[in-house]
C-alpha positions as semicolon CSV with decimal commas, in nm:
position;residue;x (nm);y (nm);z (nm)
1;M;-0,296;-0,909;1,823
2;I;-0,612;-0,769;1,665
3;V;-0,769;-0,914;1,353
4;G;-0,989;-0,651;1,192
5;P;-1,318;-0,754;1,035
6;N;-1,326;-0,746;0,657
7;I;-1,614;-0,813;0,421
8;D;-1,459;-0,880;0,081
9;S;-1,091;-0,969;0,125
10;G;-0,840;-1,109;0,373
11;P;-0,796;-0,965;0,721
12;V;-0,564;-0,684;0,825
13;I;-0,380;-0,791;1,138
14;T;-0,256;-0,538;1,392
15;N;-0,001;-0,652;1,648
16;I;0,088;-0,412;1,932
17;N;0,370;-0,489;2,177
18;S;0,536;-0,282;2,448
19;N;0,828;-0,330;2,682
20;G;0,719;-0,031;2,894
21;K;0,954;0,209;2,715
22;E;0,872;0,153;2,348
23;I;0,563;0,051;2,154
24;V;0,606;-0,168;1,847
25;W;0,297;-0,132;1,625
26;I;0,281;-0,375;1,332
27;I;0,017;-0,356;1,060
28;D;0,015;-0,671;0,845
29;M;-0,181;-0,631;0,521
30;S;-0,023;-0,933;0,351
31;R;-0,348;-1,133;0,359
32;D;-0,565;-0,854;0,213
33;V;-0,582;-0,893;-0,167
34;Y;-0,690;-0,529;-0,216
35;T;-0,371;-0,379;-0,067
36;N;-0,007;-0,391;-0,170
37;G;0,054;-0,668;0,085
38;A;0,283;-0,452;0,296
39;I;0,380;-0,510;0,655
40;E;0,433;-0,176;0,831
41;V;0,638;-0,164;1,153
42;Y;0,647;0,145;1,376
43;K;0,865;0,183;1,686
44;C;0,712;0,456;1,898
45;K;0,736;0,621;2,239
46;K;0,377;0,737;2,294
47;L;0,033;0,571;2,292
48;N;-0,256;0,807;2,216
49;R;-0,622;0,770;2,308
50;E;-0,908;0,977;2,164
51;E;-1,264;0,921;2,274
52;D;-1,597;1,055;2,156
53;N;-1,957;0,943;2,208
54;E;-1,934;0,656;1,959
55;R;-1,581;0,515;1,980
56;T;-1,235;0,514;2,137
57;V;-0,940;0,532;1,899
58;F;-0,584;0,431;1,990
59;S;-0,278;0,529;1,785
60;A;0,096;0,574;1,836
61;S;0,320;0,878;1,792
62;N;0,678;0,992;1,851
63;C;0,790;0,709;1,619
64;E;1,140;0,643;1,485
65;G;1,190;0,815;1,148
66;Y;0,876;1,033;1,170
67;L;0,787;1,371;1,315
68;E;0,699;1,359;1,685
69;D;0,329;1,443;1,626
70;D;0,275;1,207;1,329
71;L;0,015;0,946;1,424
72;K;0,094;0,592;1,314
73;G;-0,140;0,299;1,331
74;S;-0,498;0,340;1,440
75;I;-0,747;0,103;1,595
76;A;-1,101;0,194;1,697
77;F;-1,331;0,031;1,951
78;P;-1,701;0,115;1,974
79;N;-1,824;0,262;2,302
80;K;-2,126;0,096;2,455
């Protein structure tokens, strides 16, 4: 579970689970007053990692109901 920092509204919570065969990526915006309050759930087969000098970004693809290359969810971590 990752709680993203937010300055002027409620947090967006990302919950990522895997059983070794499937990744369940949940984005919970229900506490953020500036969104529609949706909870998005993606069931995917692939975890992606992109890295540059400043950050590493993880996302999921090959998700049920979407094209194989569509990226769903995204979480970035600063490189130090």
